[in-house]
Amino acid sequence: MAETYPWKLAWITGASGAICSEVTKRLAADGVTVAATARSADKLAALAAANDRIKAYPADVLEPDALKAIVAGIESALGPIGLALFGAGMYAPFDIRNIDLDGFHRTMALNVDGVINGVAAVLPSMLQRKSGHIAIMGSLFGYSGWPGNGSYGASKAALINLAESLKLDLEGTGIDITIVNPGFVDTPLNASYDQKKKLYVISADKCARRILAKLGDKPYEIAFPSKVEGFLKTVRSLPRSLSFPLIRWFTRQTEQP
Ligand SMILES: NC(=O)c1ccc[n+]([C@@H]2O[C@H](COP(=O)([O-])OP(=O)(O)OC[C@H]3O[C@@H](n4cnc5c(N)ncnc54)[C@H](OP(=O)(O)O)[C@@H]3O)[C@@H](O)[C@H]2O)c1
């Protein structure tokens, strides 16, 4: 049975990626028009070929003016954007003995600047209409620092903080904020992450289903799997004298052959 959603039109960045392409296809199949953004026009064209409700709007999220133009183009052609889902993101390994500064800077730029550029582009018309829903793809790794995750974790922690600020700033404006924090998803994004340290991995399709099962209710937070969420939130809430030894103990367990 088709799901019903509270939005007629969604704008999704990272729409050609593993998780957001599944979200895009599922929304379109259930009657939502999706304006799909990523850099690769070819991948977006292939996505759009799957369903008439998917419209390709290629852009680089690191270019704020291009995003403003994209939003203006989408809204004049398709109507008001009900949902803006910011999913463009990347992972770069973090080796404390050989810090990849370029990887760090690129990760922070795409994962953080890429999101706020999108928010800045879509927010003015949402504020004018006094309605809209902004969803940000974070990660469970944003809840706590983790060995070897200094780039990605820092970028996702920034998004969790940003989402909290947006939530507070936008109270009473009619605009809802959701931070989406999945755990490991089997996608090309984390291909370079040590396989034996990936726990509770789910497929991109399952991830999309779990997001969409809740997103229409516009909760502040969607996080899964619950075991990893519970562990990381517990770690976060402990005094540091307990949390650091606990993380060290936990990571030693997953380093066993
Ligand atoms: N995979 C996981 O385990 C996992 C877990 C938790 C959260 N997440 C988050 O979920 C989101 C999607 O992850 P994924 O695994 O599906 O990633 P993915 O398959 O690698 O897709 C990344 C997407 O971002 C787009 N992109 C990259 N740079 C861009 C730019 N400068 N401008 C516009 N678009 C750009 C890519 O398209 P182009 O290259 O064509 O631009 C692609 O559509 C990310 O925010 C990620 O951090 C992932």
Tab-separated table of C-alpha atoms and ligand atoms in Angstrom:
chain	number	residue	atom	x	y	z
A	1	MET	CA	0.000	0.000	0.000
A	2	ALA	CA	1.294	3.461	-0.907
A	3	GLU	CA	2.510	5.618	1.947
A	4	THR	CA	1.025	9.085	2.300
A	5	TYR	CA	3.338	11.953	3.080
A	6	PRO	CA	2.710	15.546	4.170
A	7	TRP	CA	4.728	17.066	1.319
A	8	LYS	CA	3.839	17.436	-2.381
A	9	LEU	CA	7.371	18.476	-3.394
A	10	ALA	CA	10.727	17.478	-1.906
A	11	TRP	CA	14.192	18.822	-2.729
A	12	ILE	CA	16.920	16.283	-1.995
A	13	THR	CA	20.672	16.857	-2.197
A	14	GLY	CA	22.918	13.830	-2.614
A	15	ALA	CA	19.925	12.367	-4.433
A	16	SER	CA	22.075	10.166	-6.671
A	17	GLY	CA	23.802	8.588	-3.660
A	18	ALA	CA	23.056	5.180	-2.187
A	19	ILE	CA	20.686	6.223	0.613
A	20	CYS	CA	19.059	9.326	-0.868
A	21	SER	CA	18.423	7.703	-4.254
A	22	GLU	CA	16.360	5.069	-2.409
A	23	VAL	CA	14.526	7.813	-0.510
A	24	THR	CA	13.955	9.682	-3.798
A	25	LYS	CA	12.574	6.630	-5.599
A	26	ARG	CA	10.308	5.666	-2.698
A	27	LEU	CA	8.904	9.188	-2.320
A	28	ALA	CA	8.281	9.464	-6.064
A	29	ALA	CA	6.600	6.048	-6.155
A	30	ASP	CA	4.251	7.282	-3.410
A	31	GLY	CA	3.245	10.469	-5.228
A	32	VAL	CA	5.769	13.066	-4.042
A	33	THR	CA	7.531	15.092	-6.744
A	34	VAL	CA	11.280	15.127	-6.049
A	35	ALA	CA	13.731	17.742	-7.275
A	36	ALA	CA	16.970	15.774	-7.202
A	37	THR	CA	20.333	17.495	-6.757
A	38	ALA	CA	23.906	16.156	-7.001
A	39	ARG	CA	26.841	17.119	-9.224
A	40	SER	CA	26.552	14.301	-11.749
A	41	ALA	CA	23.895	15.230	-14.313
A	42	ASP	CA	24.171	11.734	-15.814
A	43	LYS	CA	23.331	9.979	-12.561
A	44	LEU	CA	20.414	12.341	-11.968
A	45	ALA	CA	19.137	11.756	-15.501
A	46	ALA	CA	19.215	8.003	-14.881
A	47	LEU	CA	17.303	8.523	-11.624
A	48	ALA	CA	14.760	10.791	-13.324
A	49	ALA	CA	14.239	8.200	-16.060
A	50	ALA	CA	12.872	5.811	-13.429
A	51	ASN	CA	9.875	8.005	-12.542
A	52	ASP	CA	8.297	11.134	-14.092
A	53	ARG	CA	7.967	12.654	-10.644
A	54	ILE	CA	11.772	12.821	-10.273
A	55	LYS	CA	13.233	16.016	-11.773
A	56	ALA	CA	16.983	16.509	-12.150
A	57	TYR	CA	18.507	19.724	-10.783
A	58	PRO	CA	22.283	19.220	-10.925
A	59	ALA	CA	24.352	21.515	-8.704
A	60	ASP	CA	27.351	21.579	-6.396
A	61	VAL	CA	26.237	22.162	-2.799
A	62	LEU	CA	29.488	24.037	-2.184
A	63	GLU	CA	28.196	26.853	-4.422
A	64	PRO	CA	25.648	28.876	-2.401
A	65	ASP	CA	24.544	31.070	-5.320
A	66	ALA	CA	23.950	28.034	-7.522
A	67	LEU	CA	21.737	26.548	-4.794
A	68	LYS	CA	19.733	29.761	-4.487
A	69	ALA	CA	19.192	29.697	-8.255
A	70	ILE	CA	18.220	26.017	-8.104
A	71	VAL	CA	15.637	26.672	-5.380
A	72	ALA	CA	14.175	29.591	-7.362
A	73	GLY	CA	14.025	27.361	-10.455
A	74	ILE	CA	12.410	24.474	-8.594
A	75	GLU	CA	9.781	26.641	-6.917
A	76	SER	CA	8.856	28.505	-10.092
A	77	ALA	CA	8.561	25.270	-12.100
A	78	LEU	CA	7.163	22.866	-9.527
A	79	GLY	CA	5.738	24.885	-6.619
A	80	PRO	CA	6.744	25.360	-2.981
A	81	ILE	CA	9.313	22.966	-1.551
A	82	GLY	CA	7.629	21.117	1.321
A	83	LEU	CA	10.601	18.979	2.346
A	84	ALA	CA	14.286	19.814	1.907
A	85	LEU	CA	16.467	16.791	2.700
A	86	PHE	CA	20.181	17.505	2.793
A	87	GLY	CA	21.998	14.238	2.103
A	88	ALA	CA	25.132	15.168	0.122
A	89	GLY	CA	28.008	13.931	2.251
A	90	MET	CA	31.331	12.126	2.328
A	91	TYR	CA	33.639	10.198	4.632
A	92	ALA	CA	37.417	10.555	4.808
A	93	PRO	CA	39.662	8.339	6.945
A	94	PHE	CA	41.464	10.009	9.830
A	95	ASP	CA	44.922	8.716	10.758
A	96	ILE	CA	46.232	10.548	13.801
A	97	ARG	CA	49.871	9.857	12.773
A	98	ASN	CA	49.386	11.114	9.254
A	99	ILE	CA	46.518	13.573	9.248
A	100	ASP	CA	45.014	14.016	5.809
A	101	LEU	CA	44.292	17.733	5.974
A	102	ASP	CA	42.783	17.802	2.527
A	103	GLY	CA	40.393	14.978	3.482
A	104	PHE	CA	39.471	16.773	6.700
A	105	HIS	CA	38.808	20.070	4.959
A	106	ARG	CA	36.813	18.470	2.164
A	107	THR	CA	34.712	16.493	4.664
A	108	MET	CA	33.946	19.522	6.794
A	109	ALA	CA	33.152	21.599	3.707
A	110	LEU	CA	30.811	19.102	2.075
A	111	ASN	CA	29.135	17.770	5.213
A	112	VAL	CA	28.723	21.085	7.025
A	113	ASP	CA	28.988	23.978	4.533
A	114	GLY	CA	27.063	21.930	1.958
A	115	VAL	CA	24.153	21.649	4.391
A	116	ILE	CA	24.058	25.258	5.562
A	117	ASN	CA	24.302	26.426	1.940
A	118	GLY	CA	21.165	24.419	1.218
A	119	VAL	CA	19.393	25.679	4.332
A	120	ALA	CA	20.239	29.282	3.414
A	121	ALA	CA	18.862	28.732	-0.091
A	122	VAL	CA	15.540	27.206	0.914
A	123	LEU	CA	14.767	28.974	4.193
A	124	PRO	CA	13.663	32.425	2.905
A	125	SER	CA	10.710	31.082	0.919
A	126	MET	CA	9.782	28.655	3.721
A	127	LEU	CA	9.810	31.546	6.205
A	128	GLN	CA	7.673	33.621	3.870
A	129	ARG	CA	5.142	30.788	3.590
A	130	LYS	CA	5.433	29.967	7.310
A	131	SER	CA	5.725	26.302	6.433
A	132	GLY	CA	8.330	23.755	5.437
A	133	HIS	CA	10.340	20.796	6.677
A	134	ILE	CA	14.138	20.687	6.692
A	135	ALA	CA	15.832	17.317	7.255
A	136	ILE	CA	19.588	16.888	7.654
A	137	MET	CA	21.499	13.631	7.184
A	138	GLY	CA	23.737	13.404	10.247
A	139	SER	CA	25.160	10.194	11.688
A	140	LEU	CA	25.273	8.304	14.983
A	141	PHE	CA	29.004	9.074	14.851
A	142	GLY	CA	28.161	12.700	15.598
A	143	TYR	CA	27.178	11.762	19.161
A	144	SER	CA	30.679	10.952	20.339
A	145	GLY	CA	34.306	11.241	19.368
A	146	TRP	CA	35.641	7.907	18.161
A	147	PRO	CA	39.147	6.606	17.388
A	148	GLY	CA	40.010	7.049	13.709
A	149	ASN	CA	36.918	9.123	12.977
A	150	GLY	CA	38.161	12.668	13.500
A	151	SER	CA	36.967	14.035	10.144
A	152	TYR	CA	33.574	12.447	9.660
A	153	GLY	CA	32.626	12.444	13.349
A	154	ALA	CA	33.516	16.117	13.772
A	155	SER	CA	31.455	17.068	10.721
A	156	LYS	CA	28.416	15.127	11.924
A	157	ALA	CA	28.734	16.491	15.474
A	158	ALA	CA	28.642	19.954	13.900
A	159	LEU	CA	25.426	19.031	12.089
A	160	ILE	CA	23.797	17.758	15.284
A	161	ASN	CA	24.652	21.067	16.969
A	162	LEU	CA	23.495	23.031	13.922
A	163	ALA	CA	20.177	21.161	13.863
A	164	GLU	CA	19.641	21.976	17.556
A	165	SER	CA	20.229	25.667	16.839
A	166	LEU	CA	17.887	25.603	13.846
A	167	LYS	CA	15.223	23.840	15.886
A	168	LEU	CA	15.388	26.514	18.598
A	169	ASP	CA	15.659	29.441	16.181
A	170	LEU	CA	12.736	28.256	14.066
A	171	GLU	CA	10.285	27.554	16.866
A	172	GLY	CA	6.955	29.217	16.093
A	173	THR	CA	7.798	29.824	12.419
A	174	GLY	CA	5.918	26.806	11.046
A	175	ILE	CA	9.161	25.179	9.886
A	176	ASP	CA	10.092	21.744	11.218
A	177	ILE	CA	13.625	20.413	11.618
A	178	THR	CA	14.672	16.768	11.611
A	179	ILE	CA	18.164	15.395	12.154
A	180	VAL	CA	18.542	11.891	10.709
A	181	ASN	CA	21.297	9.869	12.385
A	182	PRO	CA	21.778	6.381	10.942
A	183	GLY	CA	24.538	3.979	11.967
A	184	PHE	CA	26.564	2.026	9.412
A	185	VAL	CA	24.885	1.680	6.037
A	186	ASP	CA	26.374	-0.476	3.307
A	187	THR	CA	27.226	2.218	0.736
A	188	PRO	CA	30.298	3.383	-1.235
A	189	LEU	CA	30.683	6.285	1.231
A	190	ASN	CA	32.334	4.147	3.898
A	191	ALA	CA	34.079	1.618	1.626
A	192	SER	CA	37.470	2.632	3.041
A	193	TYR	CA	36.334	2.102	6.661
A	194	ASP	CA	37.854	-0.999	8.284
A	195	GLN	CA	35.325	-3.768	7.491
A	196	LYS	CA	35.716	-5.553	10.819
A	197	LYS	CA	34.902	-2.369	12.736
A	198	LYS	CA	31.578	-1.921	10.982
A	199	LEU	CA	28.842	-3.138	13.328
A	200	TYR	CA	25.102	-3.497	12.804
A	201	VAL	CA	25.414	-2.609	9.105
A	202	ILE	CA	22.142	-2.194	7.202
A	203	SER	CA	21.429	-1.830	3.479
A	204	ALA	CA	20.731	1.533	1.827
A	205	ASP	CA	17.227	0.327	1.031
A	206	LYS	CA	16.530	-0.557	4.669
A	207	CYS	CA	17.990	2.777	5.757
A	208	ALA	CA	15.651	4.645	3.380
A	209	ARG	CA	12.662	2.657	4.653
A	210	ARG	CA	13.568	3.415	8.271
A	211	ILE	CA	13.902	7.126	7.497
A	212	LEU	CA	10.629	7.306	5.609
A	213	ALA	CA	8.746	5.330	8.236
A	214	LYS	CA	9.142	8.344	10.538
A	215	LEU	CA	10.035	11.418	8.482
A	216	GLY	CA	6.436	12.261	7.570
A	217	ASP	CA	5.661	12.749	11.283
A	218	LYS	CA	8.362	15.461	11.339
A	219	PRO	CA	10.069	14.359	14.574
A	220	TYR	CA	13.134	16.293	15.702
A	221	GLU	CA	15.353	13.195	15.546
A	222	ILE	CA	15.418	9.890	13.707
A	223	ALA	CA	18.230	7.590	14.872
A	224	PHE	CA	18.934	3.878	14.340
A	225	PRO	CA	19.883	1.098	14.960
A	226	SER	CA	18.650	1.518	18.524
A	227	LYS	CA	21.455	-0.541	20.126
A	228	VAL	CA	24.171	1.680	18.650
A	229	GLU	CA	22.144	4.824	19.318
A	230	GLY	CA	21.646	3.767	22.953
A	231	PHE	CA	25.332	2.919	23.406
A	232	LEU	CA	26.600	6.189	21.927
A	233	LYS	CA	24.079	8.349	23.771
A	234	THR	CA	25.011	6.611	27.021
A	235	VAL	CA	28.700	7.194	26.308
A	236	ARG	CA	27.916	10.836	25.587
A	237	SER	CA	26.097	11.300	28.877
A	238	LEU	CA	28.781	9.685	31.077
A	239	PRO	CA	31.507	11.644	32.848
A	240	ARG	CA	34.610	11.707	30.640
A	241	SER	CA	36.527	9.682	33.243
A	242	LEU	CA	34.178	6.799	32.393
A	243	SER	CA	33.367	7.439	28.741
A	244	PHE	CA	36.946	7.393	27.406
A	245	PRO	CA	37.873	4.041	29.064
A	246	LEU	CA	34.542	2.606	27.869
A	247	ILE	CA	35.226	3.620	24.252
A	248	ARG	CA	38.795	2.272	24.504
A	249	TRP	CA	37.498	-1.042	25.863
A	250	PHE	CA	34.787	-1.233	23.188
A	251	THR	CA	37.107	-0.465	20.289
A	252	ARG	CA	39.642	-3.061	21.514
A	253	GLN	CA	36.870	-5.677	21.296
A	254	THR	CA	36.181	-4.847	17.649
A	255	GLU	CA	39.913	-4.898	16.842
A	256	GLN	CA	40.136	-8.629	17.645
A	257	PRO	CA	40.758	-10.694	14.480
B	1	LIG	N1	26.722	5.258	4.477
B	1	LIG	C1	26.618	5.347	5.798
B	1	LIG	O1	27.050	4.438	6.548
B	1	LIG	C2	25.965	6.540	6.432
B	1	LIG	C3	25.621	6.478	7.785
B	1	LIG	C4	25.052	7.600	8.388
B	1	LIG	C5	24.828	8.741	7.671
B	1	LIG	N2	25.177	8.779	6.349
B	1	LIG	C6	24.962	10.032	5.632
B	1	LIG	O2	23.958	9.861	4.665
B	1	LIG	C7	24.228	10.693	3.526
B	1	LIG	C8	24.256	9.840	2.259
B	1	LIG	O3	25.258	8.842	2.423
B	1	LIG	P1	25.517	7.714	1.313
B	1	LIG	O4	26.261	6.627	1.989
B	1	LIG	O5	24.261	7.405	0.586
B	1	LIG	O6	26.537	8.505	0.361
B	1	LIG	P2	26.948	8.289	-1.173
B	1	LIG	O7	26.320	7.074	-1.753
B	1	LIG	O8	28.431	8.408	-1.219
B	1	LIG	O9	26.293	9.588	-1.883
B	1	LIG	C9	26.816	10.850	-1.716
B	1	LIG	C10	25.972	11.799	-2.539
B	1	LIG	O10	26.452	13.136	-2.342
B	1	LIG	C11	26.593	13.764	-3.632
B	1	LIG	N3	27.616	14.795	-3.564
B	1	LIG	C12	28.921	14.644	-3.215
B	1	LIG	N4	29.552	15.824	-3.301
B	1	LIG	C13	28.617	16.737	-3.704
B	1	LIG	C14	28.644	18.123	-3.966
B	1	LIG	N5	29.774	18.841	-3.819
B	1	LIG	N6	27.502	18.733	-4.369
B	1	LIG	C15	26.351	18.030	-4.516
B	1	LIG	N7	26.267	16.720	-4.255
B	1	LIG	C16	27.383	16.085	-3.860
B	1	LIG	C17	26.966	12.593	-4.556
B	1	LIG	O11	26.713	12.861	-5.930
B	1	LIG	P3	27.818	13.537	-6.894
B	1	LIG	O12	29.129	12.879	-6.581
B	1	LIG	O13	27.306	13.275	-8.280
B	1	LIG	O14	27.801	14.995	-6.577
B	1	LIG	C18	26.000	11.546	-4.036
B	1	LIG	O15	24.719	11.777	-4.573
B	1	LIG	C19	25.555	11.399	3.825
B	1	LIG	O16	25.307	12.648	4.403
B	1	LIG	C20	26.192	10.479	4.855
B	1	LIG	O17	27.125	11.133	5.676
B	1	LIG	C21	25.720	7.714	5.714
